[in-house]
Every structure is written in C-alpha cells, then in structure tokens.
C-alpha cells in the first residue's frame, strides 16, 4: 500500500512504512529499490509501540492490519500521539473472512468448520462500519467511510493454497493439526475444481472498508 501512496505523492512528501515482519519489509524494500523511490523509509516496528516522537506525521495510513492488532485502543492512541494536531488517520481493512463476502464460497466455510478451523465466535464477523466505530471510540472525528469490493481470481489450487497462507486466513490453517493439512488441501482442491467457471478460473469477492478520521488531540490527558 505504501508503494501505491508513493506513486500518488510523486516525491511531494516523505513516507515511513512500518511492519512487525522483517520479511514483509524486505519485500517492500525490494520494490522501493526497483521503482527508484526516494524519501521512503522502512522500519521494523510494532504498531502498539511506535518509536516516533509526538506530532511527527500529517497522515497515518494503516492498511490491512488493524483487525490483527491485539490492542486496537492502544494502537489508535499511538496514532493520535504521533500525528500533528489536525492530522488524519485512514484505516483500511477487509472485514470478516473473504468466504463470507460471496455466496459462491459458503462451501469453504463449511469445509474449514469441519476441520474446526473457524472459531464459533467468528460466525458474527466485524461489519463494514467497524473501522469507523473504532475511530470514533478512539477519539477521532470520523470524516468519511467507504466500502469497495474487489474481484478474486484463482487459476488453480496451488495458487489458491499459497494465497490462503499469505494473509489473515493463515491463522485458520494454523489451527488445523499438521497431520490433517493434507486432507484439508484435498478437500479444497475438490471444492475449487467443482466451482471453476467458464473461463477456467475460480472467482470470488473481497470486500474492504476504509474509514478516515482527524485527530483533535483531545486525548492528551490520557497519555
Ligand atoms: C495483510 S498484510 C498488509 C501489508 C501492508 N500493510 C499492505 O497493505 O500492503 C498485514 C501486515 O500487518 C503486519 N502486522 C501485524 N501486526 C502488526 C503489528 N502489531 N505491528 C506492525 N505490523 C503488524 C503483518 O506483519 C503484515 O505484514
């Protein structure tokens, strides 16, 4: 996401990207080099403990990570702290699981449930208004809220399996005992093949919500 922002800024601002994962940062660094981007810094950091001075930034963009944070209140507090007065925060994330966004994928939830991979409480996933509500609760003035759907396309089972391990659904796969993973993969292979469409691909939908807010710095007393 940082790279998309860099393209838009076109050198008119300085960007700092953080991630807790060194591997993710290394991939981003490769892209930064390949695109010859200047004024982009990448740092390993936990969003719960930002190693930046107060009032350091005009904008905070948190992309596809918010729902994974252990203590969302604390992270929002950190965002407030590092933002200049009147600075903006933008939370962008999917909500619920992708297989709950598209009736063509109910089969996957059934398969995962049969492997005890989807916890019961997940039957009531976060809704699209969740990010906006979190911002308001975190003391931000909520400015805008949007929803977008994007198309998912899988050409084969191998691509799909790798994709499942590459983001939040990884947590579900990790809940499956190792000695049952082969069986799970076989069930997914059959499920995917049965739903292949006329173009030879399996289609899906991913919904994401974006909430933007502005800090008023009224939380200062709580620091
Ligand atoms: C789905 S990826 C999104 C990556 C990137 N932000 C983007 O939008 O392209 C989620 C990322 O959140 C990172 N992450 C999860 N918890 C974190 C935390 N507490 N602090 C910093 N990064 C975290 C993960 O390491 C992972 O790279």
mmCIF file of C-alpha atoms and ligand atoms in Angstrom:
data_model
loop_
_atom_site.group_PDB
_atom_site.id
_atom_site.type_symbol
_atom_site.label_atom_id
_atom_site.label_comp_id
_atom_site.label_asym_id
_atom_site.label_seq_id
_atom_site.Cartn_x
_atom_site.Cartn_y
_atom_site.Cartn_z
ATOM 1 C CA UNK A 1 0.000 0.000 0.000
ATOM 2 C CA UNK A 2 2.911 2.269 0.783
ATOM 3 C CA UNK A 3 4.063 1.885 -2.824
ATOM 4 C CA UNK A 4 0.678 2.976 -4.171
ATOM 5 C CA UNK A 5 0.849 6.055 -1.946
ATOM 6 C CA UNK A 6 4.409 6.789 -3.117
ATOM 7 C CA UNK A 7 3.199 6.741 -6.728
ATOM 8 C CA UNK A 8 0.485 9.277 -5.913
ATOM 9 C CA UNK A 9 2.760 11.540 -3.888
ATOM 10 C CA UNK A 10 5.297 11.585 -6.661
ATOM 11 C CA UNK A 11 8.082 12.955 -4.450
ATOM 12 C CA UNK A 12 5.998 15.627 -2.751
ATOM 13 C CA UNK A 13 6.187 14.098 0.711
ATOM 14 C CA UNK A 14 8.187 11.762 2.916
ATOM 15 C CA UNK A 15 6.900 8.301 3.706
ATOM 16 C CA UNK A 16 7.744 5.949 6.533
ATOM 17 C CA UNK A 17 6.473 2.382 6.330
ATOM 18 C CA UNK A 18 6.478 0.100 9.346
ATOM 19 C CA UNK A 19 5.743 -3.575 9.752
ATOM 20 C CA UNK A 20 6.419 -6.099 12.500
ATOM 21 C CA UNK A 21 7.650 -8.589 9.906
ATOM 22 C CA UNK A 22 11.218 -8.302 8.594
ATOM 23 C CA UNK A 23 10.266 -10.492 5.628
ATOM 24 C CA UNK A 24 7.472 -8.120 4.633
ATOM 25 C CA UNK A 25 9.827 -5.153 4.967
ATOM 26 C CA UNK A 26 12.442 -6.892 2.828
ATOM 27 C CA UNK A 27 9.868 -7.389 0.058
ATOM 28 C CA UNK A 28 8.795 -3.763 0.282
ATOM 29 C CA UNK A 29 12.446 -2.645 0.224
ATOM 30 C CA UNK A 30 12.982 -4.620 -2.995
ATOM 31 C CA UNK A 31 10.057 -2.787 -4.593
ATOM 32 C CA UNK A 32 11.264 0.581 -3.331
ATOM 33 C CA UNK A 33 14.666 -0.071 -4.952
ATOM 34 C CA UNK A 34 13.158 -1.380 -8.186
ATOM 35 C CA UNK A 35 10.990 1.729 -8.521
ATOM 36 C CA UNK A 36 13.863 4.047 -7.545
ATOM 37 C CA UNK A 37 11.689 5.664 -4.880
ATOM 38 C CA UNK A 38 13.384 8.234 -2.724
ATOM 39 C CA UNK A 39 12.054 9.633 0.537
ATOM 40 C CA UNK A 40 10.692 6.249 1.589
ATOM 41 C CA UNK A 41 11.956 4.768 4.817
ATOM 42 C CA UNK A 42 11.074 1.265 6.021
ATOM 43 C CA UNK A 43 11.385 0.348 9.683
ATOM 44 C CA UNK A 44 10.653 -2.757 11.751
ATOM 45 C CA UNK A 45 8.196 -1.711 14.428
ATOM 46 C CA UNK A 46 5.189 -2.847 16.420
ATOM 47 C CA UNK A 47 2.180 -0.597 15.884
ATOM 48 C CA UNK A 48 1.458 -0.849 19.616
ATOM 49 C CA UNK A 49 4.720 0.931 20.414
ATOM 50 C CA UNK A 50 5.659 3.411 17.739
ATOM 51 C CA UNK A 51 9.213 4.586 18.040
ATOM 52 C CA UNK A 52 8.422 8.099 16.784
ATOM 53 C CA UNK A 53 8.253 11.412 18.599
ATOM 54 C CA UNK A 54 4.877 13.029 19.312
ATOM 55 C CA UNK A 55 3.428 15.130 16.470
ATOM 56 C CA UNK A 56 5.710 13.598 13.813
ATOM 57 C CA UNK A 57 3.273 12.959 10.968
ATOM 58 C CA UNK A 58 0.490 14.591 8.969
ATOM 59 C CA UNK A 59 -1.111 11.291 7.971
ATOM 60 C CA UNK A 60 -1.229 7.742 9.252
ATOM 61 C CA UNK A 61 -2.414 5.069 6.834
ATOM 62 C CA UNK A 62 -2.991 1.661 8.352
ATOM 63 C CA UNK A 63 -3.595 -0.834 5.599
ATOM 64 C CA UNK A 64 -4.921 -4.357 6.029
ATOM 65 C CA UNK A 65 -3.515 -4.735 9.533
ATOM 66 C CA UNK A 66 -5.927 -3.094 12.005
ATOM 67 C CA UNK A 67 -8.080 -6.157 12.658
ATOM 68 C CA UNK A 68 -4.977 -8.155 13.509
ATOM 69 C CA UNK A 69 -3.881 -5.805 16.289
ATOM 70 C CA UNK A 70 -4.057 -7.259 19.782
ATOM 71 C CA UNK A 71 -4.939 -3.976 21.460
ATOM 72 C CA UNK A 72 -6.687 -1.689 18.971
ATOM 73 C CA UNK A 73 -7.286 1.069 21.515
ATOM 74 C CA UNK A 74 -3.607 1.300 22.243
ATOM 75 C CA UNK A 75 -2.687 1.422 18.555
ATOM 76 C CA UNK A 76 -5.183 4.240 17.957
ATOM 77 C CA UNK A 77 -3.679 6.041 20.907
ATOM 78 C CA UNK A 78 -0.252 5.709 19.318
ATOM 79 C CA UNK A 79 -1.615 7.035 16.013
ATOM 80 C CA UNK A 80 -3.027 10.062 17.847
ATOM 81 C CA UNK A 81 0.249 10.647 19.617
ATOM 82 C CA UNK A 82 2.425 10.647 16.507
ATOM 83 C CA UNK A 83 0.003 12.757 14.453
ATOM 84 C CA UNK A 84 0.265 16.519 14.378
ATOM 85 C CA UNK A 85 -2.790 18.351 15.641
ATOM 86 C CA UNK A 86 -5.457 18.095 12.933
ATOM 87 C CA UNK A 87 -3.615 15.216 11.240
ATOM 88 C CA UNK A 88 -5.581 12.441 9.553
ATOM 89 C CA UNK A 89 -5.722 8.734 10.029
ATOM 90 C CA UNK A 90 -7.014 6.269 7.497
ATOM 91 C CA UNK A 91 -7.853 2.682 8.399
ATOM 92 C CA UNK A 92 -8.285 0.310 5.509
ATOM 93 C CA UNK A 93 -9.128 -3.307 6.048
ATOM 94 C CA UNK A 94 -11.216 -6.208 4.987
ATOM 95 C CA UNK A 95 -13.838 -7.352 7.474
ATOM 96 C CA UNK A 96 -14.959 -10.852 8.274
ATOM 97 C CA UNK A 97 -13.498 -13.591 6.092
ATOM 98 C CA UNK A 98 -13.467 -13.377 2.289
ATOM 99 C CA UNK A 99 -15.527 -16.578 2.087
ATOM 100 C CA UNK A 100 -18.306 -14.767 3.981
ATOM 101 C CA UNK A 101 -18.412 -11.992 1.372
ATOM 102 C CA UNK A 102 -19.643 -14.079 -1.503
ATOM 103 C CA UNK A 103 -22.311 -16.833 -1.514
ATOM 104 C CA UNK A 104 -20.195 -18.781 -4.027
ATOM 105 C CA UNK A 105 -17.798 -19.509 -1.167
ATOM 106 C CA UNK A 106 -20.053 -20.845 1.597
ATOM 107 C CA UNK A 107 -18.616 -24.272 0.780
ATOM 108 C CA UNK A 108 -15.211 -23.136 2.032
ATOM 109 C CA UNK A 109 -16.551 -22.068 5.402
ATOM 110 C CA UNK A 110 -18.250 -25.468 5.706
ATOM 111 C CA UNK A 111 -15.009 -27.285 4.882
ATOM 112 C CA UNK A 112 -12.984 -25.164 7.324
ATOM 113 C CA UNK A 113 -15.582 -25.649 10.051
ATOM 114 C CA UNK A 114 -15.445 -29.422 9.515
ATOM 115 C CA UNK A 115 -11.711 -29.132 10.385
ATOM 116 C CA UNK A 116 -12.548 -26.931 13.421
ATOM 117 C CA UNK A 117 -10.586 -24.120 11.775
ATOM 118 C CA UNK A 118 -13.191 -21.354 12.161
ATOM 119 C CA UNK A 119 -13.851 -20.452 15.799
ATOM 120 C CA UNK A 120 -17.542 -20.234 16.773
ATOM 121 C CA UNK A 121 -17.307 -16.543 17.633
ATOM 122 C CA UNK A 122 -16.280 -15.869 14.031
ATOM 123 C CA UNK A 123 -19.837 -16.556 12.950
ATOM 124 C CA UNK A 124 -20.537 -12.884 13.761
ATOM 125 C CA UNK A 125 -17.678 -11.152 11.923
ATOM 126 C CA UNK A 126 -16.800 -7.494 12.036
ATOM 127 C CA UNK A 127 -19.119 -5.479 9.787
ATOM 128 C CA UNK A 128 -18.151 -2.682 7.383
ATOM 129 C CA UNK A 129 -18.953 0.021 9.977
ATOM 130 C CA UNK A 130 -16.419 -1.414 12.395
ATOM 131 C CA UNK A 131 -13.469 0.765 11.399
ATOM 132 C CA UNK A 132 -15.453 3.969 11.587
ATOM 133 C CA UNK A 133 -16.814 2.995 15.008
ATOM 134 C CA UNK A 134 -13.277 2.203 16.201
ATOM 135 C CA UNK A 135 -12.063 5.616 15.065
ATOM 136 C CA UNK A 136 -14.853 7.403 16.912
ATOM 137 C CA UNK A 137 -14.215 5.325 20.016
ATOM 138 C CA UNK A 138 -10.521 6.168 19.721
ATOM 139 C CA UNK A 139 -11.357 9.890 19.937
ATOM 140 C CA UNK A 140 -11.057 10.790 16.244
ATOM 141 C CA UNK A 141 -13.566 12.878 14.343
ATOM 142 C CA UNK A 142 -14.769 10.429 11.693
ATOM 143 C CA UNK A 143 -14.693 12.137 8.304
ATOM 144 C CA UNK A 144 -15.512 9.504 5.744
ATOM 145 C CA UNK A 145 -16.305 5.861 5.324
ATOM 146 C CA UNK A 146 -16.221 3.861 2.099
ATOM 147 C CA UNK A 147 -16.616 0.304 1.002
ATOM 148 C CA UNK A 148 -15.108 -1.401 -2.001
ATOM 149 C CA UNK A 149 -15.296 -4.881 -3.479
ATOM 150 C CA UNK A 150 -12.530 -6.395 -5.476
ATOM 151 C CA UNK A 151 -12.560 -9.487 -7.568
ATOM 152 C CA UNK A 152 -10.513 -12.515 -6.582
ATOM 153 C CA UNK A 153 -9.362 -14.854 -9.328
ATOM 154 C CA UNK A 154 -7.649 -18.181 -8.818
ATOM 155 C CA UNK A 155 -6.227 -20.072 -11.736
ATOM 156 C CA UNK A 156 -5.509 -23.291 -9.856
ATOM 157 C CA UNK A 157 -5.438 -24.972 -6.495
ATOM 158 C CA UNK A 158 -1.744 -24.309 -5.927
ATOM 159 C CA UNK A 159 -2.199 -20.566 -6.335
ATOM 160 C CA UNK A 160 -5.211 -20.632 -4.024
ATOM 161 C CA UNK A 161 -3.383 -22.657 -1.349
ATOM 162 C CA UNK A 162 -0.419 -20.265 -1.380
ATOM 163 C CA UNK A 163 -2.743 -17.277 -1.196
ATOM 164 C CA UNK A 164 -4.553 -18.746 1.846
ATOM 165 C CA UNK A 165 -1.210 -18.928 3.681
ATOM 166 C CA UNK A 166 -0.218 -15.393 2.723
ATOM 167 C CA UNK A 167 -2.669 -13.323 4.799
ATOM 168 C CA UNK A 168 -5.114 -13.486 7.725
ATOM 169 C CA UNK A 169 -6.652 -16.845 6.731
ATOM 170 C CA UNK A 170 -3.271 -18.326 7.615
ATOM 171 C CA UNK A 171 -4.438 -18.189 11.251
ATOM 172 C CA UNK A 172 -7.289 -20.569 10.376
ATOM 173 C CA UNK A 173 -4.974 -23.025 8.613
ATOM 174 C CA UNK A 174 -2.582 -22.949 11.555
ATOM 175 C CA UNK A 175 -5.447 -24.145 13.785
ATOM 176 C CA UNK A 176 -5.646 -27.391 11.780
ATOM 177 C CA UNK A 177 -3.442 -30.194 13.139
ATOM 178 C CA UNK A 178 -0.447 -30.693 10.845
ATOM 179 C CA UNK A 179 -1.338 -34.300 10.166
ATOM 180 C CA UNK A 180 -4.730 -33.196 8.761
ATOM 181 C CA UNK A 181 -3.416 -30.497 6.419
ATOM 182 C CA UNK A 182 -3.085 -32.888 3.503
ATOM 183 C CA UNK A 183 -6.710 -33.948 3.930
ATOM 184 C CA UNK A 184 -7.791 -30.288 4.121
ATOM 185 C CA UNK A 185 -5.851 -29.444 0.977
ATOM 186 C CA UNK A 186 -7.524 -32.314 -0.863
ATOM 187 C CA UNK A 187 -10.974 -31.066 0.224
ATOM 188 C CA UNK A 188 -10.102 -27.566 -1.001
ATOM 189 C CA UNK A 189 -8.797 -28.922 -4.305
ATOM 190 C CA UNK A 190 -12.128 -30.711 -4.946
ATOM 191 C CA UNK A 191 -14.170 -27.700 -3.810
ATOM 192 C CA UNK A 192 -12.263 -25.338 -6.038
ATOM 193 C CA UNK A 193 -12.414 -27.618 -9.095
ATOM 194 C CA UNK A 194 -16.189 -28.003 -8.699
ATOM 195 C CA UNK A 195 -16.629 -24.231 -8.779
ATOM 196 C CA UNK A 196 -14.441 -23.435 -11.756
ATOM 197 C CA UNK A 197 -16.266 -21.092 -14.120
ATOM 198 C CA UNK A 198 -16.407 -20.974 -17.936
ATOM 199 C CA UNK A 199 -13.089 -19.076 -18.158
ATOM 200 C CA UNK A 200 -11.338 -21.875 -16.249
ATOM 201 C CA UNK A 201 -10.849 -19.706 -13.172
ATOM 202 C CA UNK A 202 -12.488 -19.751 -9.748
ATOM 203 C CA UNK A 203 -13.933 -16.358 -8.875
ATOM 204 C CA UNK A 204 -14.502 -14.683 -5.550
ATOM 205 C CA UNK A 205 -15.022 -11.310 -3.913
ATOM 206 C CA UNK A 206 -13.111 -9.476 -1.240
ATOM 207 C CA UNK A 207 -14.784 -6.567 0.494
ATOM 208 C CA UNK A 208 -12.839 -3.871 2.219
ATOM 209 C CA UNK A 209 -13.823 -0.803 4.195
ATOM 210 C CA UNK A 210 -11.965 2.439 4.608
ATOM 211 C CA UNK A 211 -12.531 4.901 7.434
ATOM 212 C CA UNK A 212 -10.853 8.276 7.647
ATOM 213 C CA UNK A 213 -10.723 10.479 10.705
ATOM 214 C CA UNK A 214 -8.984 13.529 12.081
ATOM 215 C CA UNK A 215 -7.296 13.875 15.402
ATOM 216 C CA UNK A 216 -8.212 16.741 17.659
ATOM 217 C CA UNK A 217 -5.582 15.779 20.218
ATOM 218 C CA UNK A 218 -8.170 15.878 22.935
ATOM 219 C CA UNK A 219 -6.750 12.592 24.241
ATOM 220 C CA UNK A 220 -3.549 14.203 25.504
ATOM 221 C CA UNK A 221 -4.514 13.893 29.136
ATOM 222 C CA UNK A 222 -4.804 10.116 28.724
ATOM 223 C CA UNK A 223 -1.172 9.662 27.579
HETATM 224 C C1 LIG B 1 -2.151 -8.194 5.050
HETATM 225 S S1 LIG B 1 -0.558 -7.549 5.442
HETATM 226 C C2 LIG B 1 -0.695 -5.886 4.820
HETATM 227 C C3 LIG B 1 0.632 -5.319 4.441
HETATM 228 C C4 LIG B 1 0.648 -3.856 4.028
HETATM 229 N N1 LIG B 1 0.292 -3.009 5.154
HETATM 230 C C5 LIG B 1 -0.223 -3.589 2.843
HETATM 231 O O1 LIG B 1 -1.337 -3.108 2.999
HETATM 232 O O2 LIG B 1 0.180 -3.869 1.708
HETATM 233 C C6 LIG B 1 -0.666 -7.310 7.210
HETATM 234 C C7 LIG B 1 0.622 -6.880 7.814
HETATM 235 O O3 LIG B 1 0.412 -6.419 9.148
HETATM 236 C C8 LIG B 1 1.604 -6.676 9.866
HETATM 237 N N2 LIG B 1 1.348 -6.573 11.307
HETATM 238 C C9 LIG B 1 0.521 -7.357 12.048
HETATM 239 N N3 LIG B 1 0.547 -6.965 13.350
HETATM 240 C C10 LIG B 1 1.395 -5.911 13.423
HETATM 241 C C11 LIG B 1 1.832 -5.064 14.480
HETATM 242 N N4 LIG B 1 1.401 -5.238 15.743
HETATM 243 N N5 LIG B 1 2.704 -4.076 14.209
HETATM 244 C C12 LIG B 1 3.159 -3.886 12.931
HETATM 245 N N6 LIG B 1 2.777 -4.668 11.881
HETATM 246 C C13 LIG B 1 1.911 -5.657 12.121
HETATM 247 C C14 LIG B 1 1.984 -8.065 9.405
HETATM 248 O O4 LIG B 1 3.344 -8.346 9.661
HETATM 249 C C15 LIG B 1 1.652 -7.995 7.915
HETATM 250 O O5 LIG B 1 2.768 -7.691 7.134
#
